Tab-separated table of C-alpha atoms in Angstrom:
chain	number	residue	atom	x	y	z
X	260	MET	CA	75.831	66.334	-15.871
X	261	SER	CA	79.068	66.121	-13.896
X	262	PHE	CA	82.362	64.662	-15.164
X	263	ILE	CA	81.993	61.729	-12.725
X	264	GLN	CA	78.605	60.914	-14.259
X	265	HIS	CA	80.190	61.102	-17.701
X	266	LEU	CA	82.892	58.644	-16.581
X	267	LYS	CA	80.193	56.316	-15.282
X	268	ASP	CA	78.530	56.426	-18.688
X	269	LYS	CA	81.889	55.511	-20.256
X	270	ARG	CA	82.645	52.690	-17.806
X	271	PHE	CA	82.510	49.974	-20.467
X	272	PHE	CA	84.943	51.896	-22.656
X	273	LEU	CA	87.291	52.284	-19.684
X	274	ILE	CA	87.045	48.544	-18.919
X	275	LEU	CA	87.887	47.791	-22.548
X	276	TYR	CA	90.827	50.189	-22.349
X	277	VAL	CA	92.196	48.449	-19.239
X	278	ILE	CA	91.850	44.995	-20.831
X	279	LEU	CA	93.628	46.114	-24.020
X	280	MET	CA	96.453	47.710	-22.058
X	281	LEU	CA	96.880	44.559	-19.968
X	282	PHE	CA	97.103	42.542	-23.152
X	283	VAL	CA	99.667	44.923	-24.685
X	284	SER	CA	101.648	44.877	-21.439
X	285	LEU	CA	101.666	41.097	-21.400
X	286	ILE	CA	102.978	40.958	-24.974
X	287	MET	CA	105.762	43.376	-24.146
X	288	ILE	CA	106.731	41.605	-20.922
X	289	VAL	CA	107.417	38.341	-22.711
X	290	ASN	CA	109.969	40.141	-24.888
X	291	ASP	CA	113.582	38.862	-24.366
X	292	ASP	CA	114.996	42.333	-23.999
X	293	TRP	CA	113.530	43.457	-20.656
X	294	GLN	CA	115.022	46.976	-20.782
X	295	LEU	CA	113.585	47.666	-24.238
X	296	ALA	CA	110.289	46.115	-23.284
X	297	SER	CA	109.959	48.305	-20.189
X	298	GLN	CA	110.614	51.477	-22.250
X	299	ASN	CA	108.091	50.436	-24.905
X	300	LEU	CA	105.597	49.551	-22.190
X	301	LEU	CA	105.958	53.000	-20.597
X	302	TYR	CA	105.588	54.827	-23.915
X	303	THR	CA	102.595	52.711	-24.894
X	304	HIS	CA	100.786	53.350	-21.595
X	305	ILE	CA	101.458	57.096	-21.748
X	306	PHE	CA	100.414	57.362	-25.380
X	307	CYS	CA	97.218	55.280	-24.960
X	308	PHE	CA	96.294	57.000	-21.694
X	309	PHE	CA	96.686	60.406	-23.345
X	310	PHE	CA	94.402	59.575	-26.250
X	311	ALA	CA	91.867	57.777	-24.053
X	312	SER	CA	91.747	60.792	-21.718
X	313	LEU	CA	91.434	63.104	-24.701
X	314	TYR	CA	88.545	61.008	-26.028
X	315	VAL	CA	86.722	61.076	-22.671
X	316	ILE	CA	87.252	64.811	-22.080
X	317	ILE	CA	86.209	65.859	-25.588
X	318	GLY	CA	83.185	63.566	-25.341
X	319	TYR	CA	82.304	65.110	-21.984
X	320	TYR	CA	82.283	68.706	-23.267
X	321	TYR	CA	80.540	67.670	-26.459
X	322	ARG	CA	77.704	65.921	-24.575
X	323	ARG	CA	77.671	68.484	-21.750
X	324	SER	CA	75.975	71.176	-23.846
X	325	PHE	CA	73.058	68.861	-24.654
X	326	TYR	CA	72.519	67.791	-21.039
X	327	LEU	CA	72.811	71.370	-19.763
X	328	LYS	CA	70.054	72.486	-22.161
X	329	LEU	CA	67.981	69.488	-21.077
X	330	LYS	CA	68.511	70.267	-17.386
X	331	ASN	CA	67.555	73.922	-17.897
X	332	LEU	CA	64.439	72.807	-19.741
X	333	ILE	CA	63.473	70.501	-16.860
X	334	ASP	CA	64.006	73.280	-14.298
X	335	SER	CA	62.020	75.807	-16.329
X	336	LYS	CA	58.235	76.123	-16.107
X	337	GLN	CA	57.790	76.084	-19.845
X	338	GLU	CA	54.631	74.169	-20.784
X	339	ASP	CA	55.531	73.360	-24.393
X	340	PHE	CA	58.885	71.850	-23.424
X	341	HIS	CA	58.543	69.111	-26.045
X	342	VAL	CA	58.844	71.791	-28.740
X	343	ALA	CA	61.959	73.358	-27.181
X	344	MET	CA	63.889	70.100	-26.858
X	345	PRO	CA	67.626	70.495	-27.708
X	346	GLU	CA	68.939	69.049	-30.952
X	347	PRO	CA	70.047	65.431	-30.450
X	348	GLN	CA	73.760	64.682	-30.790
X	349	SER	CA	73.394	60.954	-31.324
X	350	TYR	CA	70.899	58.436	-32.629
X	351	GLU	CA	70.191	57.281	-29.084
X	352	GLN	CA	69.294	60.802	-27.986
X	353	ALA	CA	67.102	61.251	-31.062
X	354	LEU	CA	65.160	58.095	-30.119
X	355	TYR	CA	64.647	59.319	-26.567
X	356	ILE	CA	63.423	62.703	-27.817
X	357	GLN	CA	60.984	60.990	-30.180
X	358	LEU	CA	59.748	58.866	-27.287
X	359	ILE	CA	59.233	61.938	-25.082
X	360	GLN	CA	57.360	63.730	-27.858
X	361	LYS	CA	55.156	60.706	-28.467
X	362	VAL	CA	54.371	60.343	-24.759
X	363	HIS	CA	53.560	64.056	-24.592
X	364	ALA	CA	51.292	63.815	-27.640
X	365	ASN	CA	49.409	60.861	-26.109
X	366	HIS	CA	49.107	62.721	-22.825
X	367	ALA	CA	47.796	65.841	-24.583
X	368	GLU	CA	45.259	63.736	-26.483
X	369	GLN	CA	44.020	62.058	-23.308
X	370	LEU	CA	43.896	65.399	-21.509
X	371	GLN	CA	41.867	66.947	-24.325
X	372	LYS	CA	39.496	63.993	-24.198
X	373	LEU	CA	39.043	64.437	-20.441
X	374	VAL	CA	38.438	68.179	-20.877
X	375	LEU	CA	35.742	67.507	-23.487
X	376	GLU	CA	34.135	64.838	-21.302
X	377	LYS	CA	34.131	67.205	-18.337
X	378	ARG	CA	32.575	69.941	-20.469
X	379	ASP	CA	29.897	67.533	-21.724
X	380	HIS	CA	29.288	66.393	-18.157
X	381	GLN	CA	28.878	69.992	-16.988
X	382	ASP	CA	26.527	70.734	-19.882
X	383	PHE	CA	24.425	67.696	-18.991
X	384	ILE	CA	24.313	68.633	-15.305
X	385	MET	CA	23.236	72.196	-16.122
X	386	SER	CA	20.581	70.948	-18.530
X	387	TRP	CA	19.452	68.291	-16.057
X	388	ILE	CA	19.140	70.814	-13.221
X	389	HIS	CA	17.067	73.071	-15.453
X	390	GLU	CA	14.793	70.179	-16.468
X	391	VAL	CA	14.301	68.787	-12.960
X	392	LYS	CA	13.414	72.251	-11.652
X	393	LEU	CA	10.408	72.418	-13.981
X	394	PRO	CA	8.332	69.665	-12.299
X	395	ILE	CA	9.424	70.978	-8.892
X	396	ALA	CA	8.210	74.462	-9.836
X	397	ALA	CA	5.001	72.985	-11.247
X	398	SER	CA	4.420	71.158	-7.951
X	399	HIS	CA	4.815	74.406	-6.012
X	400	LEU	CA	2.345	76.132	-8.337
X	401	LEU	CA	-0.162	73.322	-7.828
X	402	MET	CA	0.051	73.705	-4.066
X	403	GLU	CA	-0.158	77.501	-4.218
X	404	ASN	CA	-3.232	77.323	-6.459
X	405	SER	CA	-4.892	74.378	-4.737
X	406	ALA	CA	-7.941	76.387	-3.659
X	407	GLY	CA	-11.137	74.907	-5.120
X	408	LYS	CA	-9.407	71.740	-6.385
X	409	THR	CA	-10.115	68.274	-5.067
X	410	THR	CA	-7.555	66.208	-3.237
X	411	ASP	CA	-7.692	63.503	-5.906
X	412	PHE	CA	-6.948	66.048	-8.611
X	413	LEU	CA	-3.960	67.468	-6.721
X	414	VAL	CA	-2.606	64.002	-5.893
X	415	ASP	CA	-2.946	62.976	-9.536
X	416	LYS	CA	-1.096	66.047	-10.807
X	417	LEU	CA	1.627	65.831	-8.138
X	418	GLU	CA	2.103	62.174	-9.018
X	419	ASP	CA	2.719	63.215	-12.636
X	420	GLU	CA	5.378	65.695	-11.578
X	421	LEU	CA	7.026	63.179	-9.240
X	422	THR	CA	7.163	60.678	-12.112
X	423	LYS	CA	8.969	63.247	-14.247
X	424	ILE	CA	11.471	63.889	-11.442
X	425	ASP	CA	11.950	60.137	-10.971
X	426	ASN	CA	12.687	59.708	-14.700
X	427	TYR	CA	15.228	62.533	-14.665
X	428	VAL	CA	16.951	61.119	-11.574
X	429	GLU	CA	17.077	57.640	-13.139
X	430	GLN	CA	18.603	59.108	-16.303
X	431	ALA	CA	21.275	60.939	-14.303
X	432	LEU	CA	22.012	57.770	-12.311
X	433	TYR	CA	22.615	55.688	-15.425
X	434	TYR	CA	24.616	58.494	-17.008
X	435	SER	CA	26.950	58.431	-13.992
X	436	ARG	CA	27.329	54.638	-14.260
X	437	ILE	CA	28.027	54.388	-17.975
X	438	ASP	CA	31.825	54.576	-17.556
X	439	SER	CA	31.824	51.824	-14.897
X	440	PHE	CA	29.511	49.548	-16.859
X	441	SER	CA	31.876	46.538	-16.718
X	442	LYS	CA	31.450	46.390	-12.928
X	443	ASP	CA	27.665	46.544	-12.973
X	444	TYR	CA	26.128	44.026	-15.354
X	445	PHE	CA	24.901	40.442	-15.050
X	446	ILE	CA	24.115	38.485	-18.217
X	447	THR	CA	21.135	36.115	-18.070
X	448	ASP	CA	18.337	34.912	-20.339
X	449	VAL	CA	15.849	37.768	-20.348
X	450	SER	CA	12.266	37.704	-21.615
X	451	LEU	CA	11.730	40.540	-24.089
X	452	GLN	CA	7.972	40.437	-23.483
X	453	ASN	CA	8.506	41.038	-19.746
X	454	ILE	CA	10.809	43.990	-20.442
X	455	VAL	CA	8.185	45.540	-22.750
X	456	LYS	CA	5.235	44.898	-20.432
X	457	ASN	CA	7.010	46.290	-17.357
X	458	SER	CA	7.933	49.456	-19.219
X	459	VAL	CA	4.368	49.891	-20.533
X	460	LYS	CA	3.008	49.339	-17.023
X	461	LYS	CA	5.408	51.983	-15.724
X	462	ASN	CA	4.060	54.476	-18.278
X	463	ALA	CA	0.437	53.264	-18.167
X	464	LYS	CA	-0.923	56.525	-16.820
X	465	TYR	CA	0.563	58.497	-19.718
X	466	PHE	CA	-1.011	56.034	-22.188
X	467	ILE	CA	-4.414	56.406	-20.538
X	468	THR	CA	-4.303	60.177	-20.073
X	469	ASN	CA	-3.350	60.825	-23.706
X	470	ARG	CA	-5.493	57.974	-25.089
X	471	ILE	CA	-2.503	56.421	-26.855
X	472	ARG	CA	-3.197	52.899	-28.078
X	473	PHE	CA	-0.603	50.160	-27.543
X	474	HIS	CA	-0.090	46.874	-29.341
X	475	LEU	CA	2.351	44.052	-28.537
X	476	ASP	CA	2.808	40.875	-30.528
X	477	GLU	CA	2.039	37.750	-28.557
X	478	GLY	CA	4.761	35.142	-28.082
X	479	GLU	CA	7.827	34.664	-25.964
X	480	GLN	CA	11.390	35.527	-26.946
X	481	PHE	CA	14.521	35.397	-24.789
X	482	VAL	CA	17.879	37.112	-25.303
X	483	GLN	CA	21.111	37.048	-23.326
X	484	THR	CA	21.528	40.456	-21.749
X	485	ASP	CA	21.379	42.394	-18.478
X	486	SER	CA	17.722	42.852	-17.546
X	487	LYS	CA	18.210	46.089	-15.601
X	488	TRP	CA	20.178	47.867	-18.330
X	489	LEU	CA	17.928	46.608	-21.119
X	490	ALA	CA	14.858	47.785	-19.182
X	491	PHE	CA	16.382	51.248	-18.965
X	492	ILE	CA	17.225	51.233	-22.694
X	493	PHE	CA	13.709	50.199	-23.709
X	494	ASN	CA	12.116	52.657	-21.291
X	495	GLN	CA	14.138	55.551	-22.748
X	496	ILE	CA	12.939	54.649	-26.245
X	497	LEU	CA	9.313	54.188	-25.134
X	498	THR	CA	9.357	57.464	-23.183
X	499	ASN	CA	10.683	59.217	-26.266
X	500	ALA	CA	7.922	57.675	-28.391
X	501	LEU	CA	5.264	58.810	-25.902
X	502	LYS	CA	6.743	62.295	-25.737
X	503	TYR	CA	6.440	62.836	-29.497
X	504	THR	CA	3.160	60.949	-30.130
X	505	ASN	CA	0.089	63.148	-30.262
X	506	GLU	CA	-3.066	62.444	-28.303
X	507	GLY	CA	-5.037	59.561	-29.800
X	508	GLY	CA	-1.981	58.096	-31.548
X	509	SER	CA	-0.635	54.582	-31.259
X	510	ILE	CA	2.571	52.731	-30.364
X	511	SER	CA	3.246	49.156	-31.384
X	512	VAL	CA	6.060	46.793	-30.421
X	513	LEU	CA	7.070	43.904	-32.670
X	514	ILE	CA	9.554	41.197	-31.708
X	515	GLU	CA	11.229	39.679	-34.764
X	516	GLU	CA	13.886	37.054	-35.406
X	517	ASP	CA	15.967	35.850	-38.329
X	518	SER	CA	19.130	33.776	-38.757
X	519	LYS	CA	21.401	36.644	-37.681
X	520	GLU	CA	19.573	38.440	-34.887
X	521	LYS	CA	16.518	39.093	-32.783
X	522	ARG	CA	14.915	42.533	-32.830
X	523	ILE	CA	12.535	44.711	-30.850
X	524	VAL	CA	10.818	47.195	-33.173
X	525	ILE	CA	9.104	50.159	-31.480
X	526	ARG	CA	6.909	52.060	-33.928
X	527	ASP	CA	4.929	55.187	-33.093
X	528	THR	CA	2.581	57.378	-35.117
X	529	GLY	CA	4.161	60.556	-33.772
X	530	ILE	CA	5.531	63.683	-35.383
X	531	GLY	CA	8.586	61.911	-36.800
X	532	ILE	CA	12.103	63.243	-37.266
X	533	LYS	CA	13.501	65.526	-39.939
X	534	GLN	CA	15.836	63.701	-42.314
X	535	GLU	CA	18.701	66.109	-41.593
X	536	ASP	CA	18.366	65.298	-37.862
X	537	LEU	CA	18.002	61.540	-38.255
X	538	TYR	CA	21.711	60.656	-38.308
X	539	ARG	CA	22.417	62.797	-35.234
X	540	VAL	CA	19.727	61.620	-32.812
X	541	PHE	CA	22.199	59.356	-30.949
X	542	GLU	CA	24.698	62.176	-30.335
X	543	ARG	CA	25.174	63.377	-26.776
X	544	GLY	CA	23.015	66.413	-26.020
X	545	PHE	CA	21.423	66.587	-29.483
X	546	THR	CA	17.743	67.610	-29.253
X	547	GLY	CA	16.975	68.325	-32.908
X	548	THR	CA	14.310	70.603	-34.313
X	549	ASN	CA	11.408	68.732	-32.702
X	550	GLY	CA	13.143	68.575	-29.336
X	551	ARG	CA	13.426	72.349	-29.295
X	552	THR	CA	9.972	73.225	-30.639
X	553	HIS	CA	7.596	70.559	-29.297
X	554	THR	CA	8.959	69.745	-25.843
X	555	LYS	CA	11.871	70.392	-23.545
X	556	SER	CA	14.601	67.761	-23.862
X	557	THR	CA	18.086	67.091	-22.494
X	558	GLY	CA	19.066	65.143	-25.605
X	559	MET	CA	20.516	62.373	-23.436
X	560	GLY	CA	17.906	59.599	-23.583
X	561	LEU	CA	18.752	58.104	-26.976
X	562	TYR	CA	22.477	58.768	-26.455
X	563	LEU	CA	22.468	56.734	-23.230
X	564	ALA	CA	20.343	54.007	-24.812
X	565	LYS	CA	22.745	53.686	-27.756
X	566	GLN	CA	25.893	53.634	-25.596
X	567	MET	CA	24.469	51.049	-23.210
X	568	ALA	CA	23.227	48.875	-26.060
X	569	LEU	CA	26.691	48.857	-27.634
X	570	LYS	CA	28.294	47.960	-24.305
X	571	LEU	CA	25.882	45.030	-24.011
X	572	GLY	CA	26.809	43.832	-27.495
X	573	HIS	CA	23.502	45.027	-28.998
X	574	ASP	CA	22.778	47.938	-31.302
X	575	ILE	CA	20.036	50.492	-32.004
X	576	SER	CA	18.952	51.889	-35.351
X	577	ILE	CA	16.223	54.373	-36.237
X	578	GLN	CA	13.977	55.073	-39.210
X	579	SER	CA	11.524	57.934	-39.499
X	580	GLN	CA	9.407	60.035	-41.806
X	581	GLU	CA	8.463	63.482	-40.586
X	582	GLY	CA	4.802	63.829	-39.693
X	583	MET	CA	4.094	60.106	-40.069
X	584	TYR	CA	6.062	57.667	-37.944
X	585	THR	CA	9.292	56.731	-36.152
X	586	ARG	CA	10.684	53.187	-35.910
X	587	VAL	CA	13.398	52.433	-33.373
X	588	ILE	CA	14.961	48.969	-33.593
X	589	ILE	CA	17.003	47.271	-30.881
X	590	HIS	CA	19.206	44.611	-32.467
X	591	PHE	CA	20.357	41.477	-30.605
X	592	PRO	CA	23.006	39.711	-32.730
X	593	LYS	CA	23.143	35.959	-32.144
X	594	MET	CA	26.959	35.804	-32.158
X	595	ARG	CA	28.405	37.719	-29.205
X	596	ASN	CA	31.247	37.262	-26.751
X	597	TYR	CA	30.499	38.836	-23.380
X	598	TYR	CA	34.053	38.269	-22.173
X	599	HIS	CA	35.226	41.105	-24.439
X	600	PHE	CA	32.855	43.770	-23.123
X	601	ASN	CA	34.464	47.051	-22.057
C-alpha cells in the first residue's frame, strides 16, 4: 500500500479536518482585533495541521505492516494462505479475515465433495467397463465355439448377451443424467399397471427361461410422476429381484393405497438380504455379501433407483429375511409439490 492510497482511505477524515479548520477560521475572522485574530489563525492552522499530519503518518506506518504481509501472502504460492493470514489490527480487518476464512472453508468443502464424486464416478466407470466386457467376451466365445450348434441356439444366446449390454448401457445413461434431472422430467398421470407390465414384458424371456412365476394384482392406479424415470426405477428393482430369485421361484407385485400414499410392493422368493447389509443396499457401489458371492454386480441399480425416486418426490424402502424373501416398496406420497424439485 502506498502513502497516496493511505490518503485516499483517509479522505473523509481530511474532509472533516478542512471543514473544522474553515469553521475555526471563520470564528477568528469575526474577531474585532484583526491582528490578534490573524496570529491566532496562523498558530491554529499550524498546530492542527501538525497533529493531523502526525495522525495520518503514524496511521500509515501502523497499517503498512499489515498490508505488506497481506501483499506478500498474495504474491506467494502458499496453498494454506488462510492459515498464515496476518494478525488483524482493527475490527474491520478481523471481519474481512473471518470472511476470507469462511469462503476458503466453503470452497475446500465443495472441492472435497467434487473430488469424492469424481472418485465415485471413476469407480463406477471401471466397474461398468468390467461388467460390460463380460457379455461381450461371452458373445465372442459363443461365436468361436459355434460348431455343431444351431442358428436358433446361437441367436438366442447372443440375444441374452445383447440384453445384458443394453441394461448396462441404460444404467450408465441414467447415471450420467442424474445430476441434470431437473432439465429432463415431465410430470403426468401415469398408470402403475402399465409401468409394471412393460417392465415384465421387457424381462419376459428371463421369466420363461428360469421358470419364475409372476403375479400382478388386477386394477388400475394412477400417480403423478415421470413415466420414463419411473419405468427405469421399477425395472432396476425387478431386474434385481430376478437376479437373486432362484429357478422356479416367484415374484409378485401389489399396488396398495391408503390415506397418505400409494405403493408398489415388489416381493420375490429369492435368497434375501443379510440384516447387516439391509441398511446399506441403497449406498452407491454397495454390493453386499450376496452381490459378491452369487452374481457380479456394480452396486448401482438400487442406488440410482433411490436417488431418482427421491428427486421425483417418491421414496423406496426395503424389507428382507435371508433365505426367504425380499420386499421392495416404492412410496408415492399424496402431498407433493413438484415446483420444489431439485
